[in-house]
CSV table of C-alpha atoms and ligand atoms in Angstrom, one decimal:
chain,number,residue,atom,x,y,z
A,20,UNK,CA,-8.9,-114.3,26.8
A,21,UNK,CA,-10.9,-111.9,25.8
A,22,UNK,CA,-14.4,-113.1,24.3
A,23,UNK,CA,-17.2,-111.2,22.2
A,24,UNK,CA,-21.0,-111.8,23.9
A,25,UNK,CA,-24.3,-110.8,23.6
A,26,UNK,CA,-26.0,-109.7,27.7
A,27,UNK,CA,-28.5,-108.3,29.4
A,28,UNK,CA,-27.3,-105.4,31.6
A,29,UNK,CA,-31.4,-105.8,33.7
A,30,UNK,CA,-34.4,-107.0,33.4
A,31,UNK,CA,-36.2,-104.6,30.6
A,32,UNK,CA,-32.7,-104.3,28.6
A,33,UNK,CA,-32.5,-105.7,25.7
A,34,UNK,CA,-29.7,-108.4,24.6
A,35,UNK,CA,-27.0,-106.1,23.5
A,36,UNK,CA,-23.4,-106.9,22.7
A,37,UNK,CA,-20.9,-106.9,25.4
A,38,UNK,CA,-17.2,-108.4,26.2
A,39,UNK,CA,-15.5,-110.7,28.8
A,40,UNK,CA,-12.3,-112.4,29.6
A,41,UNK,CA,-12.3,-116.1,29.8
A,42,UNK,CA,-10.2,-117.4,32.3
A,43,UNK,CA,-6.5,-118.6,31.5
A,44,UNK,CA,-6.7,-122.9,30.8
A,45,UNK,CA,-6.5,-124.3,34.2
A,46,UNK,CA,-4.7,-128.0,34.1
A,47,UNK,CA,-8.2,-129.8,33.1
A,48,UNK,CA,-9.7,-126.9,31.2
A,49,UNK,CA,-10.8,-127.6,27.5
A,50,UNK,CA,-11.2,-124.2,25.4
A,51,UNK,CA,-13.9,-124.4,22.4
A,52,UNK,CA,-14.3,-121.9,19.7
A,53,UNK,CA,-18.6,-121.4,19.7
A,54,UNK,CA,-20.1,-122.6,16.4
A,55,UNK,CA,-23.9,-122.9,17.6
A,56,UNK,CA,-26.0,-121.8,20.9
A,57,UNK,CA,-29.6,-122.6,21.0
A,58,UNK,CA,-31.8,-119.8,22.1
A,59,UNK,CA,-33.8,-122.0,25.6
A,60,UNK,CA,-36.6,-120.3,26.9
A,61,UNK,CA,-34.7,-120.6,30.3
A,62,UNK,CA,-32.5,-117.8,28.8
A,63,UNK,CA,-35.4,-115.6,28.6
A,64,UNK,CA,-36.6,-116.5,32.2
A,65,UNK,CA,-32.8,-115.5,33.4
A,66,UNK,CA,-32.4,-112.5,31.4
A,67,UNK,CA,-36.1,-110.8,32.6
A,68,UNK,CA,-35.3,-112.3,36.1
A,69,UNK,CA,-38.7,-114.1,35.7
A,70,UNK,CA,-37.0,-116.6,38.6
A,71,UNK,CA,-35.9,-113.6,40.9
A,72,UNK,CA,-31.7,-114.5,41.3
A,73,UNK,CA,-30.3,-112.9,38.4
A,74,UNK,CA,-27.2,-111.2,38.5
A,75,UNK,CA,-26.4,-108.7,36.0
A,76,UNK,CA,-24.4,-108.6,33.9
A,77,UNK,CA,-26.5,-111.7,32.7
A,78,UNK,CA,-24.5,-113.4,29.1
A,79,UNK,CA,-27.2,-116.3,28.6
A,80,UNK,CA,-26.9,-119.4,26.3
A,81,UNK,CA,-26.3,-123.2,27.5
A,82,UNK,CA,-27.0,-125.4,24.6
A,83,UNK,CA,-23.0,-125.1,23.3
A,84,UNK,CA,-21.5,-127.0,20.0
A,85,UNK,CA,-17.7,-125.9,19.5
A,86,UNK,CA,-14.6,-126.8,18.2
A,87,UNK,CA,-12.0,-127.4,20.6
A,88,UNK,CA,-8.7,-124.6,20.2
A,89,UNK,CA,-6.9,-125.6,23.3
A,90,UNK,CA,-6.3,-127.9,26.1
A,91,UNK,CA,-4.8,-127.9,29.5
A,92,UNK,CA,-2.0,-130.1,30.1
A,93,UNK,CA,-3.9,-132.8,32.3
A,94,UNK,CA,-7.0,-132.8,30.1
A,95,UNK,CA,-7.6,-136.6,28.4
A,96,UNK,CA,-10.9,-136.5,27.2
A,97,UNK,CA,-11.3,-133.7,24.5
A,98,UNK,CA,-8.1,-132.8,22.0
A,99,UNK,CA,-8.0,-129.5,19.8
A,100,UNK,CA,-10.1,-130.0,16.6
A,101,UNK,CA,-12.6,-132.3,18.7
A,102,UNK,CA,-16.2,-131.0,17.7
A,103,UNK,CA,-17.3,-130.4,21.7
A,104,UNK,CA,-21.1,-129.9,23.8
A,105,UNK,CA,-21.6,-127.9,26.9
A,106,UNK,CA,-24.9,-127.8,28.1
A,107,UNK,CA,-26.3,-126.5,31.6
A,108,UNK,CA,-23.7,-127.1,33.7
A,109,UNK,CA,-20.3,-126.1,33.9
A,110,UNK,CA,-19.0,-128.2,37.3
A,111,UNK,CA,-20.0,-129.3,40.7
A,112,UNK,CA,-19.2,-130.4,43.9
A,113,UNK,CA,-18.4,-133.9,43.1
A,114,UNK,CA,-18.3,-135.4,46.3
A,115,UNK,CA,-21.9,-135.7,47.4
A,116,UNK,CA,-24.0,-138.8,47.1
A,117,UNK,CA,-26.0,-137.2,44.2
A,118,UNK,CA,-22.8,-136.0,42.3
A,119,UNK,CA,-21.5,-139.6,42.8
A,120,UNK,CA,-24.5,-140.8,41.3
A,121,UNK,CA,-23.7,-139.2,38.7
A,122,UNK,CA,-26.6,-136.5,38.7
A,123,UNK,CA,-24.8,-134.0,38.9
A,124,UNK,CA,-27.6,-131.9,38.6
A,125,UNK,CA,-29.0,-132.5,41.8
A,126,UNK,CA,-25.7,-131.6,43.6
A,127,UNK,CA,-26.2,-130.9,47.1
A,128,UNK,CA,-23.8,-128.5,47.3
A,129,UNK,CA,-25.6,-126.7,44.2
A,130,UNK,CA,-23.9,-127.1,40.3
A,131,UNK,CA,-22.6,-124.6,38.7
A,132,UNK,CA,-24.6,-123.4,35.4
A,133,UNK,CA,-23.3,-122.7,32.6
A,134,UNK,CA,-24.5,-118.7,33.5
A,135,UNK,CA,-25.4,-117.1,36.2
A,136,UNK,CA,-23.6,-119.7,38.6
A,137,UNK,CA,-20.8,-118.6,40.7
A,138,UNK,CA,-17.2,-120.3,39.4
A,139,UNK,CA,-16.3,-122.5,42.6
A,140,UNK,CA,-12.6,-122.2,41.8
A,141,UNK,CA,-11.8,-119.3,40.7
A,142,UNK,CA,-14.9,-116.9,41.7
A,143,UNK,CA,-16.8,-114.9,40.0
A,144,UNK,CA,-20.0,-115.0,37.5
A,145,UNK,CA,-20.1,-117.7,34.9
A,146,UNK,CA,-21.1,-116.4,31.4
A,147,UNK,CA,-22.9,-118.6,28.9
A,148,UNK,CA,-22.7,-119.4,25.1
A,149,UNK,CA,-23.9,-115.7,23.9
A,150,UNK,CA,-20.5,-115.4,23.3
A,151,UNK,CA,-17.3,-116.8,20.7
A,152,UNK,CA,-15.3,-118.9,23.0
A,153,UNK,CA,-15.7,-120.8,26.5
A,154,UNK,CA,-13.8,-122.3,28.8
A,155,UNK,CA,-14.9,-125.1,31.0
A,156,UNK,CA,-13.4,-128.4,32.8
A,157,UNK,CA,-12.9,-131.9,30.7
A,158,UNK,CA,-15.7,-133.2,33.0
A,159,UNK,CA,-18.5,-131.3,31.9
A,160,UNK,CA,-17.9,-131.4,27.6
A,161,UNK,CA,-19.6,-133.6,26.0
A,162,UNK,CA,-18.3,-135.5,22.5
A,163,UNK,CA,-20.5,-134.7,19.8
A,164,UNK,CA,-21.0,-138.2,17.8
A,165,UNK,CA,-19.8,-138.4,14.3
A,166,UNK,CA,-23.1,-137.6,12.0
A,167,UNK,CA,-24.9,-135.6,13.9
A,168,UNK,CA,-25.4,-132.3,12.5
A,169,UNK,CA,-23.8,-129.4,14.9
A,170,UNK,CA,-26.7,-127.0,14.5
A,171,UNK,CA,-29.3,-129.3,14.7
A,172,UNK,CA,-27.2,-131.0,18.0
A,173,UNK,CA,-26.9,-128.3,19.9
A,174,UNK,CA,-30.4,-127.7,21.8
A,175,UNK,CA,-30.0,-131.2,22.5
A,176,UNK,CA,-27.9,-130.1,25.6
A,177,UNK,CA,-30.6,-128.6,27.0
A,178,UNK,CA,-33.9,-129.3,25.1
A,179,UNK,CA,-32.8,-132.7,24.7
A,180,UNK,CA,-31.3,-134.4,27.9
A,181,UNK,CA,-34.2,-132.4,29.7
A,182,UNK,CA,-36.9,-134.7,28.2
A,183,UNK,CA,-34.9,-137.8,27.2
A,184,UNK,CA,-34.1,-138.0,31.5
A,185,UNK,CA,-37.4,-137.8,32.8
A,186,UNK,CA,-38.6,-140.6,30.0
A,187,UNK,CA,-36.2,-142.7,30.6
A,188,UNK,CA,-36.5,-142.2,34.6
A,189,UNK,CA,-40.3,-142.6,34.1
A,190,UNK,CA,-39.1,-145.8,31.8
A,191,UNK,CA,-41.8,-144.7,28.9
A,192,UNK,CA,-42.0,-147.0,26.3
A,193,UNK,CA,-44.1,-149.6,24.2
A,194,UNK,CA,-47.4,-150.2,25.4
A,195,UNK,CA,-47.8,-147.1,27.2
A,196,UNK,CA,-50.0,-143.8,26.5
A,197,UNK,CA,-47.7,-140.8,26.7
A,198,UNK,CA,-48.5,-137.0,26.6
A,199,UNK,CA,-46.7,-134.2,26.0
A,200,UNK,CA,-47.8,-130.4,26.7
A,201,UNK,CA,-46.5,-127.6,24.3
A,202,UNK,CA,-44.8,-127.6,21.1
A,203,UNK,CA,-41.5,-125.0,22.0
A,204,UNK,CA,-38.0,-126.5,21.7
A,205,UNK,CA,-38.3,-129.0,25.0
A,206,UNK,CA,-42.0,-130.5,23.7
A,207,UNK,CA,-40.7,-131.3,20.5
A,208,UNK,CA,-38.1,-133.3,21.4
A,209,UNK,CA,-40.2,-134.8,24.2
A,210,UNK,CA,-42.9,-135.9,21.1
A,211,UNK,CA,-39.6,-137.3,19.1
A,212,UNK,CA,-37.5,-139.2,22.2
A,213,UNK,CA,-41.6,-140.5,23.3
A,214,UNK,CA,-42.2,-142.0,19.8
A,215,UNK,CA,-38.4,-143.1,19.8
A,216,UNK,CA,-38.8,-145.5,22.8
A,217,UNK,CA,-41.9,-146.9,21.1
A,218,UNK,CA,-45.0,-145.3,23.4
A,219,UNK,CA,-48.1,-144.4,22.0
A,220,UNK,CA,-48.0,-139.9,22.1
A,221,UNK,CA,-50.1,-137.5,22.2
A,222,UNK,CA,-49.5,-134.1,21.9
A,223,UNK,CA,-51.1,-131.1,23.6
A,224,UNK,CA,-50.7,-127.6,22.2
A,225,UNK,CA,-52.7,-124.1,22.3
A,226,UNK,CA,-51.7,-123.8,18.9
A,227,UNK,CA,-54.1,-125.4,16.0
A,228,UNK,CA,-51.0,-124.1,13.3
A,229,UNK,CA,-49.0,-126.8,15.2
A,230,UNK,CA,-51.2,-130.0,14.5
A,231,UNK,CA,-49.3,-131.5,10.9
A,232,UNK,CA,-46.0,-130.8,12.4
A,233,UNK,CA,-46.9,-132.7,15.8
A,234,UNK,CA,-47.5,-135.8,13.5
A,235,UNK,CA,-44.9,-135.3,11.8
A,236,UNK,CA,-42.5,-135.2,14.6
A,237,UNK,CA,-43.6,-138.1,16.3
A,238,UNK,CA,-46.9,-137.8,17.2
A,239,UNK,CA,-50.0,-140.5,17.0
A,240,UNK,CA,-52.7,-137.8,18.4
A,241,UNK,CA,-52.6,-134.2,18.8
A,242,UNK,CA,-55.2,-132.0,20.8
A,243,UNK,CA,-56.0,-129.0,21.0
A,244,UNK,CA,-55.8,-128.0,24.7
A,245,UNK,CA,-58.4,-125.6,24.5
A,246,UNK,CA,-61.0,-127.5,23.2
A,247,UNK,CA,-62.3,-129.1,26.5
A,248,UNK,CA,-64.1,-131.9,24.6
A,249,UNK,CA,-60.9,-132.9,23.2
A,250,UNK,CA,-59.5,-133.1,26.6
A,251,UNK,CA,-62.6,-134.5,28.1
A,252,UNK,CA,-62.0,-137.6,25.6
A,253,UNK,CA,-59.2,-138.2,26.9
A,254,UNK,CA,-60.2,-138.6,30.9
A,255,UNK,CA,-58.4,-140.8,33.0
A,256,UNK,CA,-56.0,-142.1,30.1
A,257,UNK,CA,-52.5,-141.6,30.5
A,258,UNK,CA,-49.7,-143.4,31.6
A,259,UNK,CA,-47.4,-140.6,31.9
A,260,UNK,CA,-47.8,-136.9,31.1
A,261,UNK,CA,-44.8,-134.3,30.1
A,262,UNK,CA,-45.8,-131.0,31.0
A,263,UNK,CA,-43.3,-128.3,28.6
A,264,UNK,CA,-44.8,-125.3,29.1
A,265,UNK,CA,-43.5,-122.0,29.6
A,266,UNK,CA,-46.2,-119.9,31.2
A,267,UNK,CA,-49.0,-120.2,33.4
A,268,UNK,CA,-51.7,-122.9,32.7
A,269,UNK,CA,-54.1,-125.0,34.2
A,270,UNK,CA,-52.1,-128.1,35.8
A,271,UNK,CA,-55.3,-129.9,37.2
A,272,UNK,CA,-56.5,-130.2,33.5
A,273,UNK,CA,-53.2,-132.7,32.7
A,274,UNK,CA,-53.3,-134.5,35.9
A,275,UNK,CA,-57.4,-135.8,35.8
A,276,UNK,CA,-56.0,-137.4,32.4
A,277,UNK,CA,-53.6,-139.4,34.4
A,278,UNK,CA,-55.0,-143.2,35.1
A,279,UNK,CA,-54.7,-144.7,38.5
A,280,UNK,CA,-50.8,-144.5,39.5
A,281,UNK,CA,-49.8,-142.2,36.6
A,282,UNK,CA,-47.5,-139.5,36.8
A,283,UNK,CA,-47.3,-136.1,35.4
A,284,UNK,CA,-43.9,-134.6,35.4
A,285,UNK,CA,-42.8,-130.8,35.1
A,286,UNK,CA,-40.6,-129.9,33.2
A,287,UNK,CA,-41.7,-126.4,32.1
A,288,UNK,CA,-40.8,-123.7,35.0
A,289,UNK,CA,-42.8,-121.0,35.0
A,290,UNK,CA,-42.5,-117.6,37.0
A,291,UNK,CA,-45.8,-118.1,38.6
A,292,UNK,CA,-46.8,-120.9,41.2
A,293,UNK,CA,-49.5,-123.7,39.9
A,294,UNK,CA,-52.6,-124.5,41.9
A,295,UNK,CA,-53.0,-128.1,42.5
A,296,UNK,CA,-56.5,-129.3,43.2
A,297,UNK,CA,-56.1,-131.8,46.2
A,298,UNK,CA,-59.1,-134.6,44.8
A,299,UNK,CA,-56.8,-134.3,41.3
A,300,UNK,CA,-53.9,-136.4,43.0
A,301,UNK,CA,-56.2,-138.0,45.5
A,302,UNK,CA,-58.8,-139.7,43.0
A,303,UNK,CA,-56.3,-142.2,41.2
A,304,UNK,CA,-53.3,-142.2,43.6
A,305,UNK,CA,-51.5,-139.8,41.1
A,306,UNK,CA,-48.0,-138.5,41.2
A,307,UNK,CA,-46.9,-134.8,40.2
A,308,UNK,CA,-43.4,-134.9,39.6
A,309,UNK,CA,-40.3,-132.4,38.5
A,310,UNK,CA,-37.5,-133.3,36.8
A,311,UNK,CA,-34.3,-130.7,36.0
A,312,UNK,CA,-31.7,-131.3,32.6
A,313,UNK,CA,-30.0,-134.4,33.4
A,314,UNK,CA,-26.1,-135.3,34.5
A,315,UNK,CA,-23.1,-135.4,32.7
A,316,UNK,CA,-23.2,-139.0,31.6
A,317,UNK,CA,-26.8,-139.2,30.4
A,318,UNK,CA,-26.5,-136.4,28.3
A,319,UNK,CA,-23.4,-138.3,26.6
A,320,UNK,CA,-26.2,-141.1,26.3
A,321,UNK,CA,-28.5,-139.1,25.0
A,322,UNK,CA,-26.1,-137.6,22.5
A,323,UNK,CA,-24.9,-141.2,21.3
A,324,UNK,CA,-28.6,-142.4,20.9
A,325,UNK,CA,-29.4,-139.3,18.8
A,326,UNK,CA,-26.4,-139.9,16.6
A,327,UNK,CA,-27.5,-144.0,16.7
A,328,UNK,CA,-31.1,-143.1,14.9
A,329,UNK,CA,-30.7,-140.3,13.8
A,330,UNK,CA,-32.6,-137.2,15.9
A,331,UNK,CA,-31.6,-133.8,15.8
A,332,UNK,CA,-33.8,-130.6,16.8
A,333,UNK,CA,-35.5,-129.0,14.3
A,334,UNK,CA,-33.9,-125.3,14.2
A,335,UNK,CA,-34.5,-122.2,12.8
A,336,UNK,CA,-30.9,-120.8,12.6
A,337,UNK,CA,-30.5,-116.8,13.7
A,338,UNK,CA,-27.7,-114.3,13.5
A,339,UNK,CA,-26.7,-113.3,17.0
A,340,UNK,CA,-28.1,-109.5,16.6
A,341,UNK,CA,-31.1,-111.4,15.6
A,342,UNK,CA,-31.5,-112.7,19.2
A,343,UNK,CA,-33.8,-110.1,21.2
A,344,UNK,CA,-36.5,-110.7,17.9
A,345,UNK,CA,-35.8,-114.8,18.8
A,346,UNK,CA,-37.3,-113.9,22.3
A,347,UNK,CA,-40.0,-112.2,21.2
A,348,UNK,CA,-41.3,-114.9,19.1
A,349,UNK,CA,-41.1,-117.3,22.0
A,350,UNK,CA,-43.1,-115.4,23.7
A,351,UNK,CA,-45.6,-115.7,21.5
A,352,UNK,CA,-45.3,-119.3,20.6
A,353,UNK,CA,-43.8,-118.7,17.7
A,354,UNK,CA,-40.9,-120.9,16.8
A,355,UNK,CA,-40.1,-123.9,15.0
A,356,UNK,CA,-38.8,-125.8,17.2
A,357,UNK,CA,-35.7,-123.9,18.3
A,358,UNK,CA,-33.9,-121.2,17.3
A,359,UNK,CA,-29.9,-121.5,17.1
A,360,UNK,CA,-27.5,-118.4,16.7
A,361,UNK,CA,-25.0,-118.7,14.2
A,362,UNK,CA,-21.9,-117.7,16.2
A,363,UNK,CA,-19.8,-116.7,13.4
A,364,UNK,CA,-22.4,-113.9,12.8
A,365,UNK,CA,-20.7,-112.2,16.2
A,366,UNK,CA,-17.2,-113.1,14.8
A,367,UNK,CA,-18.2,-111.3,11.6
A,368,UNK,CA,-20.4,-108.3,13.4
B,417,LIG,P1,-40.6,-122.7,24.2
B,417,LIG,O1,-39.8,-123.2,23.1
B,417,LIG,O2,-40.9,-121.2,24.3
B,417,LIG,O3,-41.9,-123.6,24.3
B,417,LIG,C1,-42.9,-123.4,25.2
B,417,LIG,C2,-44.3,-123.9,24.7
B,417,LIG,O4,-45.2,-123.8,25.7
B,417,LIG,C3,-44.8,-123.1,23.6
B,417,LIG,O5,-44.3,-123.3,22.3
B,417,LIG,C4,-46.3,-123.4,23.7
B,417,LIG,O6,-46.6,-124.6,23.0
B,417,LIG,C5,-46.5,-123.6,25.2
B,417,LIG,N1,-47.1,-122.4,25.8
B,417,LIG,C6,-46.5,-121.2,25.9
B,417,LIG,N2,-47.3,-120.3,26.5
B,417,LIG,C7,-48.4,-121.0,26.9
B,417,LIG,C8,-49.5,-120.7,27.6
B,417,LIG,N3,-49.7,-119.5,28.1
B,417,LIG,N4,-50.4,-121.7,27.8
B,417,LIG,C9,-50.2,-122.9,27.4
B,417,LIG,N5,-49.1,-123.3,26.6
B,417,LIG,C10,-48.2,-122.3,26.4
B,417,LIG,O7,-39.8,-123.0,25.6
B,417,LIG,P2,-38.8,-124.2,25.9
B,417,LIG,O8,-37.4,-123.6,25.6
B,417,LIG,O9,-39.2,-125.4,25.3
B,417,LIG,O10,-38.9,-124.2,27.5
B,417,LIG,C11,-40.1,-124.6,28.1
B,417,LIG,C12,-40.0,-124.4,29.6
B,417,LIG,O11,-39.1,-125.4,30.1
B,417,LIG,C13,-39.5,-123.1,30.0
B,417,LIG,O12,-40.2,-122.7,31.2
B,417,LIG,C14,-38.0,-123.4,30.4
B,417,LIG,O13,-37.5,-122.5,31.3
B,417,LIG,C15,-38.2,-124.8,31.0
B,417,LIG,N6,-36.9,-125.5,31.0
B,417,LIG,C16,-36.8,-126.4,32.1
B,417,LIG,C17,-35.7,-127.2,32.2
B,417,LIG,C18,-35.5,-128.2,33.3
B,417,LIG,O14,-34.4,-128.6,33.6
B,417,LIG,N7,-36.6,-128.6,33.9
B,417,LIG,C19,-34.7,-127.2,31.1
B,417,LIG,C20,-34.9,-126.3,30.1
B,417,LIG,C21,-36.1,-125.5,30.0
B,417,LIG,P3,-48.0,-124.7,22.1
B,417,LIG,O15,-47.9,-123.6,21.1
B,417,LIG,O16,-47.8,-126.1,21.5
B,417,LIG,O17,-49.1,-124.6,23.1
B,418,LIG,ZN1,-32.3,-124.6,28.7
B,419,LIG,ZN1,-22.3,-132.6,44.4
């Protein structure tokens, strides 16, 4: 079928429209017409091949709410008019022990994004939500829950499973002294899923602009990251520590707030490799950590506990020919807290 998009042809080019055929409905294959895509800062790491493996033609976008226009004669799970999620991932190996586990994330065999992965059926390039329609197994859409507002859901399949999974892993909650680095679209929901499961938060951003809104979204505390008496206060403190950033900082400045045993967990990926300071993990028996999206399952969890108490991302929603001027602002901090594209705008355009 063939599909309007939005892609990047390289590197320096910007977002430009662009067309593709999705593939005919294979027996388990659920079709959704694209309402929303969230605009992830991932996107813009893939499109400027900031992580060196992009293939071009590049069509980014994996934070998907759709209506479901078709399904294949074996699919049980979704049926056409179901308001439908795709997030990261589009499939995997499912055999492995970490696919039977249920992360598929972690597949052994490697999952298949949403974009630039390589379809393990049917070959060739899989394009993301920059685009009107997508096709993709039963397995990997997600229900969205009754309630929950489709804009305002859709960065939960990225932004959302990708810090409710390391706080639940990392079992944050009451009692505890939480941090979370950077105010973008991942930090924000970090600060709101923290305060959800009852810690005590703290939020650290560049950005003094952000302070009202970091309360407002969850937080107890914010500091400024900058100010190194701020930080200094806060020496040896933390129970668990969130990193969201985008760009290069200073990592052993998070982990000598960690107290004995803590953990600091990355989230943010960055082009550049960090410099850890040996004596910061050593003094205090630290752990630095990583954590990627989350698997099918627990983003269905996720999704049913934002529906349950009500937490969507706050969006600022963009027309698709809007997108390139999206990018720019995130790279300059800019955004509050994520931007969404309205896909009829490229229906219309
Ligand atoms: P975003 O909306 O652009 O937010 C990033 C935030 O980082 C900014 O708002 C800013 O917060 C802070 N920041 C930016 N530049 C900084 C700098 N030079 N020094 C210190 N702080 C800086 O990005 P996002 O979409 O949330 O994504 C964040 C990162 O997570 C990206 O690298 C993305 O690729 C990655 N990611 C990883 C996964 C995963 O599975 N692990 C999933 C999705 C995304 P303040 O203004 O508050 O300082
Ligand atoms: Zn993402
Ligand atoms: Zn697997």
């Amino acid at each position: 079928m063939s599909t309007r998009a939005y892609a990047c042809q390289s590197a320096t080019s910007p977002v430009a429209p662009f067309s593709l055929d999705r593939r005919a409905l294979r027996p388990k294959d659920v079709q959704m017409d694209i309402l929303f895509c969230g605009v992830c800062h991932s996107d813009l790491h893939q499109g400027r091949n900031e992580w060196h493996n992009t293939i071009y033609p590049c069509v980014p976008g994996h934070e998907i709410v759709g209506r479901v226009t078709q399904v294949g004669p074996k699919v049980t799970k979704h049926k056409v008019g179901d308001l439908a999620a795709v997030g990261c991932m589009v499939d995997s190996c499912r055999s492995c022990p970490n696919c039977a586990e249920g992360l598929e994330q972690y597949c052994s065999n490697m999952a298949t994004f949403t974009y630039n992965g390589q379809d393990r059926h049917g070959g060739g390039l899989t394009f993301g939500g920059y685009s009107d329609s997508i096709v993709v197994d039963e397995d990997f859409v997600l229900r969205v829950p009754a309630g929950l507002d489709p804009a305002g859901a859709a960065p939960l399949l990225c932004a959302g499973i990708t810090t409710y999974s390391p706080l639940r892993h990392w079992k944050v909650g009451p009692g505890q002294k939480v941090g979370v680095v950077g105010l973008g679209g991942l930090g924000h929901m970090g600060v709101k899923f923290a305060h959800a499961f009852g810690a005590h938060v703290v939020l650290f951003t560049t950005s003094p602009g952000k302070v009202a809104d970091g309360k407002r979204l969850g937080a107890d505390e914010v500091v400024i990251s900058k100010n190194a008496d701020e930080m200094k206060a806060h020496a040896g403190s933390f129970d668990f520590i969130l990193d969201c950033v985008s760009a290069d900082h200073d990592i052993n400045a998070y982990l000598s707030l960690l107290k004995r045993d803590g953990t600091l967990t990355l989230v943010g990926a960055p082009e550049n490799p960090m410099p850890v300071a040996a004596f910061a993990l050593l003094m205090g028996r630290r752990s630095f950590a990583g954590s990627g999206i989350g698997g099918i399952a627990e983003t269905q969890e996720m999704l049913d506990f934002c529906a349950k108490h009500q937490i969507t991302c706050d969006i600022e929603m963009i027309r698709m020919d809007q997108v390139n001027e999206a990018w720019a602002r995130l790279l300059k901090q800019d955004v509050k807290y994520r931007f969404v594209i309205d896909m009829a705008s490229l229906k219309k355009g």
